[in-house]
Tab-separated table of C-alpha atoms and ligand atoms in Angstrom:
chain	number	residue	atom	x	y	z
R	748	MET	CA	104.293	81.295	150.864
R	749	GLU	CA	103.114	82.289	147.467
R	750	ILE	CA	100.494	79.592	147.378
R	751	GLN	CA	98.723	80.989	150.400
R	752	LYS	CA	97.550	83.932	148.336
R	753	GLN	CA	93.794	83.940	148.246
R	754	LEU	CA	92.444	83.490	144.764
R	755	LYS	CA	88.901	83.939	143.736
R	756	SER	CA	87.590	80.471	143.218
R	757	HIS	CA	85.526	79.434	140.272
R	758	GLY	CA	82.022	78.177	140.740
R	759	ALA	CA	81.335	74.696	139.429
R	760	TRP	CA	79.207	74.241	136.371
R	761	VAL	CA	76.007	72.683	137.448
R	762	GLY	CA	74.451	70.031	135.321
R	763	LYS	CA	75.737	66.749	134.097
R	764	TRP	CA	76.104	67.890	130.532
R	765	THR	CA	77.679	71.293	130.922
R	766	PHE	CA	81.290	70.186	130.973
R	767	ILE	CA	80.959	67.781	128.113
R	768	LEU	CA	79.122	70.323	126.002
R	769	ALA	CA	81.655	73.040	126.667
R	770	ALA	CA	84.594	70.715	126.091
R	771	THR	CA	83.093	69.365	122.871
R	772	GLY	CA	82.350	72.931	121.836
R	773	SER	CA	85.981	73.776	122.422
R	774	ALA	CA	87.266	70.773	120.505
R	775	VAL	CA	84.938	70.792	117.519
R	776	GLY	CA	85.536	73.810	115.339
R	777	LEU	CA	87.444	75.064	112.347
R	778	GLY	CA	90.200	72.593	113.138
R	779	ASN	CA	87.892	69.745	112.175
R	780	ILE	CA	86.044	71.152	109.207
R	781	TRP	CA	88.498	73.661	107.752
R	782	GLY	CA	91.882	72.425	109.039
R	783	PHE	CA	91.715	68.640	108.924
R	784	PRO	CA	90.554	68.261	105.301
R	785	TYR	CA	92.973	70.831	103.942
R	786	LYS	CA	95.922	69.358	105.814
R	787	ALA	CA	95.015	65.827	104.812
R	788	GLY	CA	94.817	67.208	101.266
R	789	THR	CA	98.196	68.909	101.228
R	790	ASN	CA	99.838	65.920	102.935
R	791	GLY	CA	98.687	63.290	100.499
R	792	GLY	CA	95.666	61.801	102.296
R	793	GLY	CA	95.593	58.325	103.832
R	794	ALA	CA	98.966	58.180	105.548
R	795	PHE	CA	98.365	61.566	107.162
R	796	VAL	CA	94.923	60.452	108.351
R	797	LEU	CA	96.325	57.284	109.906
R	798	ILE	CA	99.167	59.096	111.668
R	799	TYR	CA	96.675	61.684	112.876
R	800	LEU	CA	94.484	58.974	114.411
R	801	GLY	CA	97.530	57.429	116.049
R	802	CYS	CA	98.443	60.800	117.590
R	803	ILE	CA	94.914	61.286	118.945
R	804	LEU	CA	95.055	57.924	120.713
R	805	ALA	CA	98.647	57.758	121.900
R	806	ILE	CA	99.327	61.413	122.661
R	807	GLY	CA	96.085	63.385	122.671
R	808	LEU	CA	93.858	61.278	124.899
R	809	PRO	CA	96.395	60.741	127.715
R	810	ILE	CA	97.233	64.456	127.711
R	811	MET	CA	93.584	65.461	127.693
R	812	VAL	CA	93.004	63.423	130.846
R	813	SER	CA	96.126	64.981	132.404
R	814	GLU	CA	95.027	68.534	131.668
R	815	ILE	CA	91.606	68.008	133.196
R	816	VAL	CA	93.132	66.296	136.245
R	817	ILE	CA	95.290	69.358	136.925
R	818	GLY	CA	92.503	71.833	136.208
R	819	ARG	CA	89.909	70.193	138.405
R	820	ARG	CA	92.320	69.476	141.231
R	821	ALA	CA	93.276	73.166	141.461
R	822	GLY	CA	90.034	74.831	140.449
R	823	ASN	CA	91.986	77.770	139.047
R	824	SER	CA	93.104	79.215	135.752
R	825	PRO	CA	95.999	77.292	134.148
R	826	VAL	CA	98.800	79.545	135.441
R	827	ASN	CA	97.668	79.195	139.036
R	828	ALA	CA	96.548	75.603	138.576
R	829	MET	CA	100.013	74.519	137.465
R	830	ARG	CA	101.642	76.455	140.286
R	831	ARG	CA	99.257	75.240	142.918
R	832	VAL	CA	99.385	71.574	142.000
R	833	ALA	CA	103.176	71.776	141.671
R	834	VAL	CA	103.501	73.219	145.176
R	835	ASP	CA	101.045	70.665	146.568
R	836	SER	CA	103.250	68.007	145.001
R	837	ASN	CA	106.352	69.494	146.677
R	838	THR	CA	107.967	70.592	143.463
R	839	THR	CA	108.862	73.943	141.960
R	840	PRO	CA	106.180	76.584	141.258
R	841	LEU	CA	108.054	77.306	138.035
R	842	TRP	CA	105.636	74.869	136.395
R	843	ARG	CA	103.345	77.875	136.133
R	844	PHE	CA	105.271	78.834	132.996
R	845	VAL	CA	103.410	76.052	131.216
R	846	GLY	CA	100.308	78.106	131.965
R	847	TRP	CA	101.927	81.286	130.682
R	848	SER	CA	102.999	79.650	127.470
R	849	GLY	CA	99.377	78.539	127.088
R	850	ILE	CA	98.031	82.068	127.411
R	851	PHE	CA	100.558	83.208	124.816
R	852	ALA	CA	99.688	80.354	122.437
R	853	GLY	CA	95.973	81.050	122.919
R	854	VAL	CA	96.367	84.650	121.800
R	855	LEU	CA	98.388	83.637	118.740
R	856	ILE	CA	95.846	80.977	117.751
R	857	LEU	CA	92.879	83.249	118.328
R	858	SER	CA	94.461	85.855	116.048
R	859	PHE	CA	94.323	83.705	112.915
R	860	TYR	CA	91.339	81.629	114.016
R	861	SER	CA	89.246	84.773	113.968
R	862	VAL	CA	90.318	85.623	110.425
R	863	ILE	CA	89.244	82.204	109.122
R	864	ALA	CA	86.043	82.259	111.175
R	865	GLY	CA	85.411	85.705	109.692
R	866	ILE	CA	85.543	84.128	106.231
R	867	CYS	CA	82.863	81.666	107.444
R	868	LEU	CA	80.655	84.547	108.501
R	869	ASN	CA	81.190	86.162	105.118
R	870	TYR	CA	80.198	82.892	103.403
R	871	ILE	CA	76.807	82.911	105.135
R	872	PHE	CA	75.918	85.781	102.833
R	873	ILE	CA	77.908	84.643	99.836
R	874	SER	CA	76.234	81.227	99.763
R	875	ALA	CA	72.800	82.806	100.150
R	876	THR	CA	73.224	84.919	97.052
R	877	SER	CA	75.608	82.895	94.906
R	878	SER	CA	74.117	82.040	91.534
R	879	GLY	CA	76.989	79.914	90.397
R	880	ALA	CA	77.834	82.367	87.618
R	881	LEU	CA	81.181	82.905	89.309
R	882	SER	CA	83.099	79.668	89.958
R	883	ALA	CA	83.624	78.784	93.593
R	884	THR	CA	87.369	79.100	93.093
R	885	ASP	CA	87.074	82.636	91.694
R	886	GLN	CA	84.638	83.499	94.437
R	887	PHE	CA	87.175	82.522	97.099
R	888	SER	CA	89.895	84.546	95.358
R	889	ASN	CA	87.604	87.551	95.426
R	890	VAL	CA	86.924	87.145	99.119
R	891	ILE	CA	90.542	86.913	100.152
R	892	SER	CA	91.859	89.569	97.789
R	893	SER	CA	90.131	92.343	99.708
R	894	PRO	CA	91.940	93.311	102.929
R	895	LEU	CA	89.048	95.464	104.090
R	896	ASN	CA	86.556	92.677	103.619
R	897	LEU	CA	88.664	90.204	105.623
R	898	LEU	CA	89.349	92.770	108.334
R	899	PHE	CA	85.678	93.624	108.637
R	900	TRP	CA	84.616	90.019	109.266
R	901	HIS	CA	87.635	89.392	111.488
R	902	THR	CA	86.475	92.327	113.613
R	903	VAL	CA	82.915	91.009	113.784
R	904	PHE	CA	84.040	87.561	114.905
R	905	MET	CA	86.519	88.838	117.490
R	906	THR	CA	83.863	91.119	118.961
R	907	LEU	CA	81.433	88.221	119.306
R	908	THR	CA	84.103	86.127	121.030
R	909	ALA	CA	84.965	88.901	123.492
R	910	LEU	CA	81.284	89.538	124.256
R	911	ILE	CA	80.587	85.915	125.137
R	912	VAL	CA	83.707	85.507	127.261
R	913	SER	CA	83.105	88.726	129.138
R	914	ALA	CA	79.610	87.561	130.028
R	915	GLY	CA	81.140	84.467	131.629
R	916	ILE	CA	81.150	81.386	129.504
R	917	LYS	CA	78.797	79.304	131.563
R	918	ASP	CA	75.689	81.267	130.652
R	919	GLY	CA	76.167	81.980	126.991
R	920	ILE	CA	77.541	78.868	125.522
R	921	GLY	CA	75.819	75.879	127.085
R	922	ARG	CA	72.492	76.409	125.447
R	923	MET	CA	73.980	77.360	122.119
R	924	VAL	CA	76.078	74.239	121.962
R	925	LYS	CA	73.301	71.906	123.060
R	926	ILE	CA	71.008	72.777	120.177
R	927	LEU	CA	73.272	73.872	117.386
R	928	MET	CA	76.056	71.304	117.533
R	929	PRO	CA	73.752	68.311	116.960
R	930	LEU	CA	72.266	70.276	114.091
R	931	LEU	CA	75.733	70.756	112.623
R	932	GLY	CA	76.281	67.013	112.972
R	933	MET	CA	73.082	66.270	111.066
R	934	LEU	CA	73.926	68.724	108.329
R	935	MET	CA	77.378	67.166	107.950
R	936	ILE	CA	75.755	63.772	107.491
R	937	PHE	CA	73.456	65.267	104.903
R	938	MET	CA	76.521	66.607	103.070
R	939	VAL	CA	78.106	63.158	103.183
R	940	ILE	CA	75.001	61.663	101.572
R	941	TYR	CA	74.994	64.414	98.970
R	942	ALA	CA	78.653	63.752	98.267
R	943	MET	CA	78.029	60.000	97.992
R	944	ILE	CA	75.388	60.564	95.343
R	945	ASN	CA	76.898	63.453	93.433
R	946	GLY	CA	80.619	63.205	94.063
R	947	ASP	CA	83.414	60.830	93.275
R	948	PHE	CA	83.010	58.786	96.421
R	949	ASN	CA	85.365	55.935	95.567
R	950	LYS	CA	88.241	58.165	94.715
R	951	ALA	CA	87.691	60.106	97.935
R	952	MET	CA	87.661	56.963	100.071
R	953	THR	CA	90.855	55.736	98.478
R	954	PHE	CA	92.468	59.108	98.969
R	955	LEU	CA	91.473	59.318	102.627
R	956	PHE	CA	91.864	55.741	103.768
R	957	ALA	CA	94.400	53.944	101.586
R	958	PRO	CA	97.675	55.023	103.135
R	959	ASP	CA	100.722	55.502	100.984
R	960	PHE	CA	103.636	55.789	103.344
R	961	SER	CA	106.208	56.389	100.633
R	962	ASN	CA	105.830	60.152	100.850
R	963	VAL	CA	105.729	60.423	104.624
R	964	THR	CA	108.421	62.776	105.888
R	965	SER	CA	109.262	64.122	109.324
R	966	ASP	CA	107.195	67.120	108.314
R	967	THR	CA	104.115	64.937	107.774
R	968	LEU	CA	104.554	63.536	111.279
R	969	LEU	CA	104.863	66.987	112.803
R	970	GLN	CA	101.851	68.319	110.928
R	971	ALA	CA	99.670	65.352	111.875
R	972	MET	CA	100.685	65.647	115.518
R	973	GLY	CA	100.127	69.422	115.488
R	974	GLN	CA	96.705	68.907	113.969
R	975	ALA	CA	95.820	66.381	116.695
R	976	PHE	CA	96.726	68.885	119.422
R	977	PHE	CA	94.901	71.682	117.668
R	978	SER	CA	91.756	69.721	116.986
R	979	LEU	CA	91.427	68.403	120.526
R	980	GLY	CA	92.323	71.849	121.839
R	981	LEU	CA	95.251	70.593	123.917
R	982	GLY	CA	98.565	71.929	125.098
R	983	MET	CA	97.591	75.439	126.081
R	984	GLY	CA	95.243	75.055	129.007
R	985	SER	CA	91.844	75.437	127.305
R	986	ILE	CA	90.564	72.217	128.697
R	987	MET	CA	92.500	72.718	131.930
R	988	ALA	CA	90.605	75.969	132.414
R	989	TYR	CA	87.318	74.181	131.724
R	990	GLY	CA	88.317	71.365	134.060
R	991	ALA	CA	88.344	73.929	136.865
R	992	TYR	CA	84.572	74.169	136.520
R	993	MET	CA	83.955	70.427	136.309
R	994	PRO	CA	81.934	68.935	139.199
R	995	LYS	CA	83.823	66.359	141.256
R	996	ASP	CA	81.360	63.541	140.685
R	997	GLN	CA	82.000	63.329	136.982
R	998	SER	CA	84.429	60.920	135.424
R	999	ILE	CA	87.373	62.618	133.779
R	1000	VAL	CA	88.315	59.549	131.802
R	1001	SER	CA	84.954	58.798	130.256
R	1002	ASN	CA	84.336	62.466	129.508
R	1003	SER	CA	87.678	62.634	127.720
R	1004	PHE	CA	86.811	59.573	125.653
R	1005	THR	CA	83.524	61.112	124.617
R	1006	VAL	CA	85.039	64.443	123.643
R	1007	ALA	CA	87.937	62.897	121.712
R	1008	SER	CA	85.623	60.493	119.865
R	1009	LEU	CA	83.168	63.188	118.856
R	1010	ASP	CA	85.998	65.430	117.729
R	1011	THR	CA	87.579	62.717	115.603
R	1012	LEU	CA	84.238	61.706	114.161
R	1013	VAL	CA	83.478	65.243	113.018
R	1014	ALA	CA	86.889	65.590	111.330
R	1015	ILE	CA	86.508	62.304	109.450
R	1016	VAL	CA	82.944	63.092	108.430
R	1017	ALA	CA	84.098	66.489	107.158
R	1018	GLY	CA	86.716	64.742	105.049
R	1019	ILE	CA	84.136	62.320	103.647
R	1020	ALA	CA	81.825	65.219	102.796
R	1021	ILE	CA	84.461	67.340	101.104
R	1022	PHE	CA	86.735	65.083	99.066
R	1023	PRO	CA	84.112	63.418	96.828
R	1024	ILE	CA	83.148	66.912	95.696
R	1025	ILE	CA	86.759	67.936	95.224
R	1026	PHE	CA	87.389	65.003	92.914
R	1027	ALA	CA	84.094	65.164	91.044
R	1028	PHE	CA	84.548	68.864	90.254
R	1029	SER	CA	88.228	68.441	89.377
R	1030	LEU	CA	89.327	70.758	92.168
R	1031	GLU	CA	92.777	70.359	93.660
R	1032	PRO	CA	92.876	68.345	96.924
R	1033	ASN	CA	96.085	70.148	97.880
R	1034	SER	CA	94.828	73.668	97.330
R	1035	GLY	CA	95.248	74.697	100.969
R	1036	PRO	CA	93.153	76.818	103.343
R	1037	GLY	CA	90.446	77.587	100.775
R	1038	LEU	CA	89.500	73.913	100.403
R	1039	VAL	CA	86.321	73.801	102.488
R	1040	PHE	CA	85.005	77.096	101.154
R	1041	VAL	CA	85.578	76.233	97.527
R	1042	SER	CA	84.262	72.671	97.708
R	1043	MET	CA	81.182	73.437	99.787
R	1044	LEU	CA	80.222	76.436	97.690
R	1045	SER	CA	80.589	74.321	94.541
R	1046	ALA	CA	78.168	71.842	96.054
R	1047	PHE	CA	75.692	74.492	97.184
R	1048	ASN	CA	75.773	76.103	93.748
R	1049	GLN	CA	74.659	72.791	92.204
R	1050	MET	CA	72.264	71.712	94.897
R	1051	GLN	CA	68.536	72.282	94.617
R	1052	TYR	CA	68.040	74.294	97.792
R	1053	GLY	CA	71.663	75.355	97.928
R	1054	GLN	CA	70.891	78.972	98.702
R	1055	PHE	CA	69.165	77.798	101.834
R	1056	VAL	CA	71.386	74.884	102.884
R	1057	GLY	CA	74.572	76.865	102.247
R	1058	PRO	CA	73.873	79.681	104.719
R	1059	LEU	CA	72.680	77.139	107.291
R	1060	PHE	CA	75.968	75.259	106.956
R	1061	PHE	CA	78.068	78.392	107.369
R	1062	ILE	CA	75.978	79.629	110.296
R	1063	LEU	CA	76.501	76.350	112.129
R	1064	LEU	CA	80.195	76.329	111.252
R	1065	SER	CA	80.512	79.855	112.645
R	1066	VAL	CA	78.825	78.770	115.865
R	1067	ALA	CA	81.218	75.826	116.137
R	1068	ALA	CA	84.076	78.274	115.636
R	1069	LEU	CA	82.689	80.586	118.309
R	1070	SER	CA	82.368	77.820	120.878
R	1071	SER	CA	86.056	77.058	120.197
R	1072	SER	CA	87.388	80.586	120.122
R	1073	ILE	CA	85.992	81.375	123.560
R	1074	SER	CA	88.092	78.558	124.997
R	1075	LEU	CA	91.192	80.167	123.485
R	1076	LEU	CA	90.478	83.365	125.368
R	1077	GLU	CA	89.416	81.733	128.624
R	1078	PRO	CA	92.825	80.829	130.184
R	1079	GLY	CA	94.109	84.401	129.960
R	1080	VAL	CA	90.846	85.984	131.040
R	1081	ALA	CA	90.400	83.554	133.931
R	1082	TYR	CA	93.924	84.378	135.115
R	1083	LEU	CA	93.571	88.168	135.028
R	1084	SER	CA	90.187	88.124	136.700
R	1085	GLU	CA	90.938	85.558	139.403
R	1086	GLU	CA	94.085	87.466	140.363
R	1087	GLY	CA	91.912	90.529	140.647
R	1088	ILE	CA	94.158	92.377	138.176
R	1089	LEU	CA	91.247	93.361	135.972
R	1090	PRO	CA	87.541	92.617	135.959
R	1091	ARG	CA	86.465	89.788	133.702
R	1092	LYS	CA	84.950	92.064	131.098
R	1093	ARG	CA	88.031	94.265	130.782
R	1094	SER	CA	90.336	91.234	130.618
R	1095	ALA	CA	88.332	89.779	127.756
R	1096	GLU	CA	88.362	93.079	125.891
R	1097	ILE	CA	92.076	93.625	126.278
R	1098	ILE	CA	93.230	90.128	125.348
R	1099	ALA	CA	90.821	90.009	122.411
R	1100	PHE	CA	92.188	93.356	121.247
R	1101	VAL	CA	95.762	92.058	121.266
R	1102	ALA	CA	94.666	89.021	119.270
R	1103	TRP	CA	92.730	91.263	116.892
R	1104	VAL	CA	95.800	93.381	116.151
R	1105	LEU	CA	97.909	90.294	115.500
R	1106	GLY	CA	95.158	88.913	113.299
R	1107	ILE	CA	95.586	91.821	110.907
R	1108	GLY	CA	98.853	90.196	109.823
R	1109	SER	CA	97.034	86.961	108.985
R	1110	ALA	CA	94.295	88.772	107.077
R	1111	LEU	CA	96.897	90.616	105.008
R	1112	SER	CA	98.861	87.452	104.327
R	1113	PHE	CA	96.080	86.492	101.882
R	1114	ASN	CA	96.655	89.594	99.796
R	1115	ILE	CA	99.075	92.512	100.143
R	1116	TRP	CA	101.472	90.628	102.411
R	1117	SER	CA	101.353	87.376	100.505
R	1118	ASP	CA	105.054	87.678	99.647
R	1119	PHE	CA	106.109	88.463	103.161
R	1120	HIS	CA	107.694	85.416	104.766
R	1121	LEU	CA	108.114	85.227	108.511
R	1122	ILE	CA	109.431	81.734	109.223
R	1123	SER	CA	111.369	80.258	106.304
R	1124	ASP	CA	108.952	80.201	103.364
R	1125	ARG	CA	105.768	80.629	105.401
R	1126	ASN	CA	103.568	83.697	105.150
R	1127	PHE	CA	102.243	85.375	108.296
R	1128	LEU	CA	99.237	83.103	108.831
R	1129	ASP	CA	101.196	79.934	108.085
R	1130	SER	CA	103.873	81.106	110.498
R	1131	MET	CA	101.338	81.643	113.284
R	1132	GLU	CA	99.901	78.206	112.626
R	1133	PHE	CA	103.372	76.704	112.627
R	1134	ILE	CA	104.506	78.348	115.884
R	1135	THR	CA	101.364	77.287	117.705
R	1136	ASN	CA	100.272	73.914	116.255
R	1137	GLN	CA	103.672	72.528	115.614
R	1138	VAL	CA	105.762	74.037	118.390
R	1139	LEU	CA	103.931	75.555	121.361
R	1140	LEU	CA	101.026	73.102	121.663
R	1141	PRO	CA	103.094	69.893	121.462
R	1142	LEU	CA	105.675	71.445	123.791
R	1143	GLY	CA	102.997	72.479	126.289
R	1144	GLY	CA	101.412	69.044	126.034
R	1145	MET	CA	104.749	67.333	126.567
R	1146	PHE	CA	105.389	69.330	129.739
R	1147	ILE	CA	101.897	68.595	131.018
R	1148	ALA	CA	102.454	64.875	130.458
R	1149	ILE	CA	105.876	65.010	132.131
R	1150	PHE	CA	104.410	66.903	135.048
R	1151	VAL	CA	101.542	64.505	135.632
R	1152	GLY	CA	103.626	61.429	134.849
R	1153	TRP	CA	106.710	62.247	136.904
R	1154	PHE	CA	106.089	65.107	139.325
R	1155	MET	CA	102.476	65.299	140.431
R	1156	LYS	CA	101.801	63.563	143.733
R	1157	LYS	CA	100.123	60.241	143.112
R	1158	SER	CA	97.429	60.664	145.728
R	1159	LEU	CA	96.315	63.905	144.061
R	1160	ILE	CA	95.969	62.110	140.761
R	1161	THR	CA	94.025	59.171	142.114
R	1162	ASP	CA	91.723	61.583	143.968
R	1163	GLU	CA	90.696	63.037	140.641
R	1164	ILE	CA	90.718	59.923	138.527
R	1165	GLY	CA	88.604	58.105	141.082
R	1166	ALA	CA	87.721	54.466	141.000
R	1167	MET	CA	88.883	53.157	137.706
R	1168	ASN	CA	89.703	49.897	136.089
R	1169	LYS	CA	93.237	48.972	137.230
R	1170	VAL	CA	94.462	47.928	133.824
R	1171	LEU	CA	93.123	51.066	132.185
R	1172	TYR	CA	94.778	53.164	134.863
R	1173	MET	CA	98.152	51.492	134.404
R	1174	LEU	CA	97.827	51.925	130.662
R	1175	TRP	CA	97.091	55.620	131.017
R	1176	ARG	CA	100.020	56.068	133.425
R	1177	PHE	CA	102.316	54.350	130.979
R	1178	PHE	CA	101.219	56.565	128.109
R	1179	VAL	CA	101.518	59.736	130.174
R	1180	LYS	CA	104.943	58.828	131.566
R	1181	PHE	CA	106.551	57.450	128.449
R	1182	ILE	CA	104.653	57.229	125.186
R	1183	ALA	CA	103.222	60.755	124.943
R	1184	PRO	CA	106.340	62.739	125.935
R	1185	LEU	CA	108.702	60.477	124.015
R	1186	SER	CA	106.574	60.614	120.871
R	1187	VAL	CA	106.537	64.402	120.946
R	1188	ALA	CA	110.280	64.469	121.614
R	1189	TYR	CA	110.942	62.009	118.797
R	1190	ILE	CA	108.884	63.959	116.267
R	1191	PHE	CA	110.565	67.217	117.302
R	1192	TYR	CA	113.965	65.590	117.075
R	1193	ARG	CA	113.365	64.252	113.578
R	1194	GLN	CA	112.119	67.570	112.325
R	1195	PHE	CA	114.379	70.083	113.995
R	1196	PHE	CA	117.736	68.382	114.530
T	1301	LIG	N1	89.946	72.726	118.792
T	1301	LIG	C1	89.437	73.869	118.135
T	1301	LIG	C2	89.206	73.538	116.677
T	1301	LIG	O1	89.456	72.447	116.268
T	1301	LIG	C3	90.310	75.095	118.325
T	1301	LIG	C4	90.775	75.245	119.728
T	1301	LIG	C5	90.033	75.521	120.824
T	1301	LIG	C6	92.092	75.052	120.168
T	1301	LIG	N2	90.814	75.534	121.929
T	1301	LIG	C7	92.073	75.248	121.575
T	1301	LIG	C8	93.260	74.731	119.522
T	1301	LIG	C9	93.255	75.119	122.292
T	1301	LIG	C10	94.425	74.608	120.246
T	1301	LIG	C11	94.429	74.782	121.635
T	1301	LIG	O2	88.765	74.346	115.920
């Protein structure tokens, strides 16, 4: 039988903190600091934020637990993990296609992620030298109007990602995340305090937390759900791949709670840091993907040690992006190398190259291709975001929930979940079986039919 095939097994990550650091590194990234504020901004604020939080709790958390359960049970890359657990549960190995769709989604996401992360790298230097003579808005226009500039930084970021993944993620990333992520957290809190003193804090709080449901459409629902999947890094096997390295004595449920809480906290804090500045400087909250760059640079231009704090902020943001991008590459690389198709290093190079080529389209969508529309009125980058965040990730997540809720053998699940509060367990089961898949189906139905 197919399942008998010997696969190279993954070593476990030693150390109590390794999994949680890697998983938090995967979750916290551009999605929180670049994506969340700009999407809250274009979707009118409070109502979007509330729906987003609802999606994290009702859909994201149960699916996160499910992904890790599958990953750790199998100890393989997502494609083989899905197949293996399916066969062990006496159902069809076709479930492996959930893993394949994840590899595909990962490449698409990485392609535009790297372009945006490249802009972060570029801003390390821009914020160090910016005198404020050029407005932050004009500065951003300059950055994105040059295809060569965007492509250069895109190339730098993609190369860094491939280098770390080819070295094997357990060595490179742990240490980096342990020191630099808390630093990013502290700097974000500093920015919140700065924004409280110098920005329009009241207006920002009203915007973010007073929901106005009158403008909520099916599109708002879909975007908030997509953002929840993206920010937690769910639906494509990132965290399933990491789960394969998780030691058996750690609790999947409490680790998931920690990761989801930290991720949500960072997104909210980013919103509280950015919007007071947006309103105080009369910038547009709905200005789109440039939001974090324009607002933060405006603040650094005004701030006393801005030319020092600015680069520090963008360095830490780039590191957060790097610890996320490697998890986008990992499912594909883990698959190719565990099957023995290609060595790890080659796999990382090849998949990163494919994503790099695709990323060119996203880089050009800011300038010479800005009028080119791929999916209805979306440019190339928006189309990539749409296909992944709003279609592939929720779909992948829905199948994962259906698999764990309805097909995976119960004894395999309880083996992984371990001793757990009965009520909590029943609650999780209920969400995985019904609430998560039905919510995704409902939101899809409202939007697409
Ligand atoms: N969660 C990361 C962020 O917010 C990006 C990311 C990492 C991701 N792995 C993922 C998104 C898997 C979707 C799926 O920046």
